Short mmCIF file of C-alpha atoms in Angstrom, two decimals:
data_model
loop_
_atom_site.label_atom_id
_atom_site.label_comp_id
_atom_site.label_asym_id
_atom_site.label_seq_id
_atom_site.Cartn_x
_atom_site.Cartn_y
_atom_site.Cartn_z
CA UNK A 11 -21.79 166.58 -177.67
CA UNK A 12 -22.92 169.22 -175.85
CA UNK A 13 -22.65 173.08 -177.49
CA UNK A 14 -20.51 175.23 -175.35
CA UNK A 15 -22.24 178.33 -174.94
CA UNK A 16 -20.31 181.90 -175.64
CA UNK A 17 -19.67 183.73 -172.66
CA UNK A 18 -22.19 187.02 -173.35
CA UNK A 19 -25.00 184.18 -172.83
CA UNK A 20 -23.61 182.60 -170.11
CA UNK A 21 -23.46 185.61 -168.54
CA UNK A 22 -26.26 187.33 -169.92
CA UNK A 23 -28.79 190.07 -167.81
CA UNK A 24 -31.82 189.35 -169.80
CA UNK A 25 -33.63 185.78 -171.25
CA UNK A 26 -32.95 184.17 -173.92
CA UNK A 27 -36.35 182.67 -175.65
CA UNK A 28 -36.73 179.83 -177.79
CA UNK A 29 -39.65 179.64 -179.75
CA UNK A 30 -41.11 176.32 -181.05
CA UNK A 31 -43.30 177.61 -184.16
CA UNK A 32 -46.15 175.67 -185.46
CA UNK A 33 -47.32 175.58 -188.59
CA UNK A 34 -50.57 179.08 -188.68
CA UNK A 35 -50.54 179.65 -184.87
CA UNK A 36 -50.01 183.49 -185.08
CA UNK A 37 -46.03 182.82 -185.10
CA UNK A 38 -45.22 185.94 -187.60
CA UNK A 39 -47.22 187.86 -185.10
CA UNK A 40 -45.10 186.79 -181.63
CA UNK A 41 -41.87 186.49 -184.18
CA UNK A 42 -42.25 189.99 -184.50
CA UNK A 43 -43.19 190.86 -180.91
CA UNK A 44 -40.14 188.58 -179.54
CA UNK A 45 -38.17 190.53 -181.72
CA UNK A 46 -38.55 193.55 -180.61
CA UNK A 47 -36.99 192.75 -177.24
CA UNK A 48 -33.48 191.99 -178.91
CA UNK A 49 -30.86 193.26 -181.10
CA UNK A 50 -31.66 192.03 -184.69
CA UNK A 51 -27.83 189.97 -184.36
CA UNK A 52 -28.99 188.34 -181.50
CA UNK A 53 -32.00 187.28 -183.31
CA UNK A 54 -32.39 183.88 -185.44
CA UNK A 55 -35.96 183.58 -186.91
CA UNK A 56 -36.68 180.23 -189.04
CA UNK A 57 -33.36 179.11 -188.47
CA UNK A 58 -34.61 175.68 -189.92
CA UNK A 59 -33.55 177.16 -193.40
CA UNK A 60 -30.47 177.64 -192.32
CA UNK A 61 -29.33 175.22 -189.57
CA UNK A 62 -27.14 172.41 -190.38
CA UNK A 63 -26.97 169.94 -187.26
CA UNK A 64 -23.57 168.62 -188.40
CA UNK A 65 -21.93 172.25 -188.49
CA UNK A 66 -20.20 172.77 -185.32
CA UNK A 67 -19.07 176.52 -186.02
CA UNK A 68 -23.21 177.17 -187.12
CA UNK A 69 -24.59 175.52 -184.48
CA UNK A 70 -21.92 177.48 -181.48
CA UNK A 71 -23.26 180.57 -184.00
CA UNK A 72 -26.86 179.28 -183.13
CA UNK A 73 -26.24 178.93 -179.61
CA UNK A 74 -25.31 182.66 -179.01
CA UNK A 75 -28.52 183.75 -180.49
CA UNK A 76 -30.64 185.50 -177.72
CA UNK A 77 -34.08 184.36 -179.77
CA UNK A 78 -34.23 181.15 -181.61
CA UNK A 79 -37.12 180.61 -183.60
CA UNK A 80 -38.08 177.86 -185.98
CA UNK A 81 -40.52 174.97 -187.89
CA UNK A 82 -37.96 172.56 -185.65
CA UNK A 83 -39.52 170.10 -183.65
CA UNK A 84 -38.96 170.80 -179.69
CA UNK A 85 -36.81 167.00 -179.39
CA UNK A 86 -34.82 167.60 -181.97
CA UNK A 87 -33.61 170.74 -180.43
CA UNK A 88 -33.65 169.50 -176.91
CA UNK A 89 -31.36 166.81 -178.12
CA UNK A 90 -28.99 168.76 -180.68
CA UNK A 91 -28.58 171.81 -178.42
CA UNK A 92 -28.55 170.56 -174.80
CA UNK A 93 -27.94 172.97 -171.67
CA UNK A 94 -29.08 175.78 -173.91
CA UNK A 95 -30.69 178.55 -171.74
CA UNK A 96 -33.46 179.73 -173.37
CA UNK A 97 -36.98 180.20 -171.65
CA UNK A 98 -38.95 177.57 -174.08
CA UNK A 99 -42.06 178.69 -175.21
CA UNK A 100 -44.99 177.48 -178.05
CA UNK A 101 -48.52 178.84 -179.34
CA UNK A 102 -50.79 175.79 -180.18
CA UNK A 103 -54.00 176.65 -182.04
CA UNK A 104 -57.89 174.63 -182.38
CA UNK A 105 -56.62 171.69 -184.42
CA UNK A 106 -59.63 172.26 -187.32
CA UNK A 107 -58.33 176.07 -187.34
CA UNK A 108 -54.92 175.00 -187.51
CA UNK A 109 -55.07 172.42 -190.35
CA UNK A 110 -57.57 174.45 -192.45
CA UNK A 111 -55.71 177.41 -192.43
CA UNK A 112 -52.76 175.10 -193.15
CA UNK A 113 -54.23 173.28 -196.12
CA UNK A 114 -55.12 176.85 -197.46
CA UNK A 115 -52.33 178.77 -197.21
CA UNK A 116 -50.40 175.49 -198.94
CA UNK A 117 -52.79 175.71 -201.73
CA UNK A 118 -52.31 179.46 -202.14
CA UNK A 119 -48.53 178.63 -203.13
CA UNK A 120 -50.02 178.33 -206.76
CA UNK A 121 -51.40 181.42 -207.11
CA UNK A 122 -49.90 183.66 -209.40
CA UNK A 123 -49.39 186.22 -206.69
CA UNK A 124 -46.94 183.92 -204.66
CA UNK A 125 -45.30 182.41 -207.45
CA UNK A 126 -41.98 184.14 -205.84
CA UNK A 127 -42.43 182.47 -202.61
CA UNK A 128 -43.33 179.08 -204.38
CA UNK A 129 -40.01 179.37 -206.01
CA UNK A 130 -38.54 179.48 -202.63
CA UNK A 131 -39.96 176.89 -201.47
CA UNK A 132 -38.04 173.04 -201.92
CA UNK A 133 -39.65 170.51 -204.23
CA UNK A 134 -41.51 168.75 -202.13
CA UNK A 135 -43.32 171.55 -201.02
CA UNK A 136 -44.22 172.79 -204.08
CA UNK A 137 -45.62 169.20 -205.65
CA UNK A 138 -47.76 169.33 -202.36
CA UNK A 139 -48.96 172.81 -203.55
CA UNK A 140 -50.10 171.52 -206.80
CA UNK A 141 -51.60 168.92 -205.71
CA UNK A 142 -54.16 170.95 -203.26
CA UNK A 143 -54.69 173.09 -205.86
CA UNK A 144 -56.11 170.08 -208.02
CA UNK A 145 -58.50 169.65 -204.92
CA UNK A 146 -61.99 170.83 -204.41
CA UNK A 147 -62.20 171.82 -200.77
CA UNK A 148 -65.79 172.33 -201.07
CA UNK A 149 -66.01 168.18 -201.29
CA UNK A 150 -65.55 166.38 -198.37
CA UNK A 151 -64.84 162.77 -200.56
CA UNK A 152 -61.92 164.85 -202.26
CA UNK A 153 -60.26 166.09 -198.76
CA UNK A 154 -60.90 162.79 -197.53
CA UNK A 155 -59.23 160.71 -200.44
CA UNK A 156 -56.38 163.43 -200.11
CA UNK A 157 -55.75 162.30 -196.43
CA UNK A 158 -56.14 158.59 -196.69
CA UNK A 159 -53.19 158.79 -199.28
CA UNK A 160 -50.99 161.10 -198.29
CA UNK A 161 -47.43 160.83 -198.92
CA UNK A 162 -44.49 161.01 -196.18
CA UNK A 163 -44.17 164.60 -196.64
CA UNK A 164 -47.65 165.63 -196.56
CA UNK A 165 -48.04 163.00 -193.77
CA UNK A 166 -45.44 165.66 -191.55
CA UNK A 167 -48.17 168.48 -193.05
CA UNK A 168 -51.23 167.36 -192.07
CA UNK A 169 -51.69 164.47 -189.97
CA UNK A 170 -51.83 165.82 -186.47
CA UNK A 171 -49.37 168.04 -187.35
CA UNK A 172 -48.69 169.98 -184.40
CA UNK A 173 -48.26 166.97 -181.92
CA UNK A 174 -45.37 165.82 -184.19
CA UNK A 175 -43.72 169.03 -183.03
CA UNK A 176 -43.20 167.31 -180.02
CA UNK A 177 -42.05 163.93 -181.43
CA UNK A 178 -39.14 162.81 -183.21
CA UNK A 179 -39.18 162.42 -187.00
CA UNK A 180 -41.62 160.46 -188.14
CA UNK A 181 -41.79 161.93 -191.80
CA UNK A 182 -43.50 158.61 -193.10
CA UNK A 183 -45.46 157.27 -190.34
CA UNK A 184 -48.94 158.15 -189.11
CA UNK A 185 -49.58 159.05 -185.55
CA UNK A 186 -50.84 156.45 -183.53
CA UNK A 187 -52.13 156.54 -179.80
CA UNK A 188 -48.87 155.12 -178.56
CA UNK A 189 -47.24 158.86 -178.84
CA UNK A 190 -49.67 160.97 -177.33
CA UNK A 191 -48.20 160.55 -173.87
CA UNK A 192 -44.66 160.95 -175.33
CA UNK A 193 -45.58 164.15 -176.85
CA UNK A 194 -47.89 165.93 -174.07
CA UNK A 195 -44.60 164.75 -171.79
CA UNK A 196 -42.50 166.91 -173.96
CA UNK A 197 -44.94 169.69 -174.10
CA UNK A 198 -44.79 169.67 -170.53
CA UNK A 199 -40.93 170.85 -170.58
CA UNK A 200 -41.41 174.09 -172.06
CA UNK A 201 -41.78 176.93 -169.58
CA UNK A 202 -44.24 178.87 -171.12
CA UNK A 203 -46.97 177.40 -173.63
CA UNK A 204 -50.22 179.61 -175.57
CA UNK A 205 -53.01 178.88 -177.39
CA UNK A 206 -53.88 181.54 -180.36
CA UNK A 207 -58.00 181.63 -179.27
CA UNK A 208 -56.61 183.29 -175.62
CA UNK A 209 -53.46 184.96 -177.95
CA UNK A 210 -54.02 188.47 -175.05
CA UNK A 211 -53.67 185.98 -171.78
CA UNK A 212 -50.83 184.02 -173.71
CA UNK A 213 -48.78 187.45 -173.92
CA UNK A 214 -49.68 187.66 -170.14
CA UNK A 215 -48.22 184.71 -169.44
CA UNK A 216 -45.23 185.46 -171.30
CA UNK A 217 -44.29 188.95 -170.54
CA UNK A 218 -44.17 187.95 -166.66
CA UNK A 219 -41.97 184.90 -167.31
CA UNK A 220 -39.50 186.94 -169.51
CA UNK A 221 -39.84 190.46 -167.12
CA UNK A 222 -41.55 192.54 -170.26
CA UNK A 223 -44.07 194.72 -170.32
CA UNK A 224 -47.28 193.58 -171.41
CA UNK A 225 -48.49 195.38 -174.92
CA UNK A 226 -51.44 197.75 -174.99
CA UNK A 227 -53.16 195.35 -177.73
CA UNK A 228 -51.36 192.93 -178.87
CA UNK A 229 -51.63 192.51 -182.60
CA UNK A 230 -52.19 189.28 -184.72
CA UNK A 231 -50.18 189.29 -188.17
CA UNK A 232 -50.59 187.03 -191.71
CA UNK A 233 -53.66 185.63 -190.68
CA UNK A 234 -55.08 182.97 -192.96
CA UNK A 235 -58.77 183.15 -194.08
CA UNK A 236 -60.72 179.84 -195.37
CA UNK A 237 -60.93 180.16 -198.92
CA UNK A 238 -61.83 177.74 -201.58
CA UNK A 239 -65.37 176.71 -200.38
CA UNK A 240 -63.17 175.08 -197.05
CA UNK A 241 -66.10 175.54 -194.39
CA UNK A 242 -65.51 174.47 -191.38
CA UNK A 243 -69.30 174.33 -190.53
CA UNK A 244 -69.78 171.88 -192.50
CA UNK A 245 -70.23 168.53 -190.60
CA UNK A 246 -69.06 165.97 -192.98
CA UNK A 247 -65.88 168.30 -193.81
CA UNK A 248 -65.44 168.34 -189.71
CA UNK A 249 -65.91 164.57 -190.12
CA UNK A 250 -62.38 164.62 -192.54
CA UNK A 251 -60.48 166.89 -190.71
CA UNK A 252 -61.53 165.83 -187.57
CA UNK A 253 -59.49 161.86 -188.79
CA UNK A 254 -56.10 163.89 -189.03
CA UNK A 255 -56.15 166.03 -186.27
CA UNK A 256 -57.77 164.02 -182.97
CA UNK A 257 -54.76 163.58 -181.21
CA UNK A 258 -53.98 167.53 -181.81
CA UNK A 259 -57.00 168.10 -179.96
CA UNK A 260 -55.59 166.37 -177.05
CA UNK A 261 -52.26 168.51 -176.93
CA UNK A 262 -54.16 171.69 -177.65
CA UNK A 263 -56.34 170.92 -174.66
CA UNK A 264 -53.55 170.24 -172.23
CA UNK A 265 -52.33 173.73 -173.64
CA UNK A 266 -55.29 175.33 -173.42
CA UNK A 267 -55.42 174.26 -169.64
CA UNK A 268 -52.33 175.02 -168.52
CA UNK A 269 -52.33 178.36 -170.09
CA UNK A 270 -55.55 179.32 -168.13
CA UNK A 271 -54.08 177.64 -165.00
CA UNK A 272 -50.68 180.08 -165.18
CA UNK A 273 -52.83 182.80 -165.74
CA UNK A 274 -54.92 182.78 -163.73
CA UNK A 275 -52.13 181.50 -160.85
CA UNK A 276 -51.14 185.44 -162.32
CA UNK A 277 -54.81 186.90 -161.23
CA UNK A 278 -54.74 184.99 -157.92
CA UNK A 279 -51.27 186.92 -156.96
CA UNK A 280 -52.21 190.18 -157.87
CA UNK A 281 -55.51 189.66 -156.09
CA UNK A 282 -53.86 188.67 -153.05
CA UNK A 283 -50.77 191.01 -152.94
CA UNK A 284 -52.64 193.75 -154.02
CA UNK A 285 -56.12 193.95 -151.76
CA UNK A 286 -57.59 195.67 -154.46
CA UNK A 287 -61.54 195.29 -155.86
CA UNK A 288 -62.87 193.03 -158.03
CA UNK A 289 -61.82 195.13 -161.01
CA UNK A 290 -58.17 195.17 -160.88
CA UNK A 291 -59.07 191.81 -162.57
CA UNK A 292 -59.94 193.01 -165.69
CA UNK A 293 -57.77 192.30 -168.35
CA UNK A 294 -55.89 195.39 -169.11
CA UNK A 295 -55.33 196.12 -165.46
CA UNK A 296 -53.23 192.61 -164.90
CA UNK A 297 -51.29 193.43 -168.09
CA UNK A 298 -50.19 196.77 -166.31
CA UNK A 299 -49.62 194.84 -163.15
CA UNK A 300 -47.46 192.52 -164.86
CA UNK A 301 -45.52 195.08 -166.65
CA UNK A 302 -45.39 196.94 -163.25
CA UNK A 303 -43.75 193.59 -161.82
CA UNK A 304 -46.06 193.13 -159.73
CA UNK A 305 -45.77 189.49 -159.96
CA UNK A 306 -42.01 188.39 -159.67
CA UNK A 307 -42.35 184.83 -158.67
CA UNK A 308 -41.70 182.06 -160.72
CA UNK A 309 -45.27 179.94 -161.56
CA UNK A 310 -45.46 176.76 -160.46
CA UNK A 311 -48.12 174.35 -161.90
CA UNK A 312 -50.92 172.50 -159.85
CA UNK A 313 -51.75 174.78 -157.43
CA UNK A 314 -54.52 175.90 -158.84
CA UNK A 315 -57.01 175.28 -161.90
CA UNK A 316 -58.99 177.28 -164.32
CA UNK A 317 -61.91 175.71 -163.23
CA UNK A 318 -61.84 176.60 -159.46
CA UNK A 319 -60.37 180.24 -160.44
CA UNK A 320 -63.00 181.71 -163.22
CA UNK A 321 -65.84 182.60 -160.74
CA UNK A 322 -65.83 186.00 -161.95
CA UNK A 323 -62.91 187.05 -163.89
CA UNK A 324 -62.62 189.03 -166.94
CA UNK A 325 -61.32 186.66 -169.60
CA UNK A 326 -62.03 188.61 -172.74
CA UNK A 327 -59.28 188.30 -175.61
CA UNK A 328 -59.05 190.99 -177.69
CA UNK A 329 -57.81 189.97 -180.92
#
């Protein structure tokens, strides 16, 4: 049954954003940049701790919430809250990144410094915890023996963990090639979509499809170091990590793409409205042009690809 929407949103003179987070893709960092847009009341960040799908009255709270953010997979959303408003936007991240930081900052849930926060956390979570800790990242055969018997839960962890975002629940079964079309189809829906390696172009794209000005330097919060001998230079621990997160790699390169292709659809319009040099291209100068609203049409995708744009541009991230 569809959620009927209060009237202050229906009626609203700036966006509403929802923000599919995934698992160590810089969402504290655009949580708290979002944020900062909005009232703190109209503002609902991991609302998966709190939402209960069968609560009418909490989800009609939910649905006058200006920013929605949350570990909730994008379908289950779509099809809980339809007709909701929001501009739809997600940060995707290098798969090995990704699941190494994941695996880490898991692990780091026993030590004694987090021992509030692995209180917190539900059962499940914290058995996983333990059992990571028991693990010597430093041994491929161990990581490898820890994937290949995986339970349902650590399954929804760590096996290609950010394309089930974009799935249904499938808590106890591994991803199989049959779902990668379903889930770059759904990835395709959202209106605006990042990837954490071009974070500065990402907050490009974003601020011109929400109308906000673009950040001096936009800054990257709670990051996640390897630790415990995890090194991702390692071939054979590439080998393991590369089993649980191939068909990541195919999502995060569709992201990767289309971010580049919106942004630099971005570059092409200043470039053309504006007449001006070669350098107006550099970064910092298309962040002021967006924040100047200089670009005020809505992107379109197809028109024009990364490839055939980056002859010269100024891509630099700084991060």
């Amino acid at each position: 049954m569809p959620i009927s929407l209060p009237d202050r949103l229906n009626s609203m003179g700036d966006k509403a954003i929802y923000f599919v987070h995934l698992p160590k893709t810089s969402g504290t960092s655009l949580n708290e940049f979002i944020s900062s847009h909005y009232q703190a009341e109209d503002c609902e960040i991991h609302f998966e701790n709190s939402i209960r799908w069968g609560d009418a009255a909490a989800l009609k709270s939910l649905a006058g919430k200006k920013f929605l953010s949350g570990h909730v997979r994008y379908p289950v959303f779509r099809n809980r809250m339809p007709g909701m408003p929001h501009v739809k936007f997600t940060m995707l991240r290098d798969p090995v990144g990704q699941i190494a930081s994941h695996l880490v900052w898991v692990r780091d849930l026993c030590d004694a410094k987090r021992k509030a926060e692995f209180d917190r956390h539900p059962e499940y979570i914290q058995r996983i915890a333990i059992r990571l800790a028991d693990i010597d990242f430093r041994r491929p055969a161990e990581l490898g023996d820890f994937f290949a018997n995986m339970s349902k839960h650590e399954r929804g962890l760590f096996d290609n963990c950010q394309t089930r975002y974009f799935l249904p629940n499938l808590p106890s079964e591994r991803i199989l090639d049959k779902y990668l079309a379903q889930a770059l189809r759904n990835l395709d829906q959202l209106d605006v979509v990042g990837v954490t390696d071009r974070y500065a172009q990402t907050i490009v794209v974003l601020c011109q499809q929400m109308g906000w000005a673009v950040p001096n330097r936009p800054v990257k919060l709670n990051v996640t170091r390897s630790r415990h001998g995890l090194d991702r230079t390692d071939p054979d621990i590439l080998d393991v990590l590369s089993e649980v997160t191939r068909f990541d790699q195919a999502l995060y390169e569709q992201a990767r793409y289309r971010l580049m292709d919106d942004f630099y659809r971005i570059v092409q319009k200043i470039d053309l409205d504006s007449g001006t040099p070669e350098a107006l291209l550099h970064l910092d100068v298309i962040g002021e042009q967006v924040s100047a609203g200089a670009v005020v049409r809505p992107m379109q995708r197809g028109a024009m690809s990364p490839a055939g744009a980056s002859r010269s541009h100024d891509t630099r991230t700084r991060e």
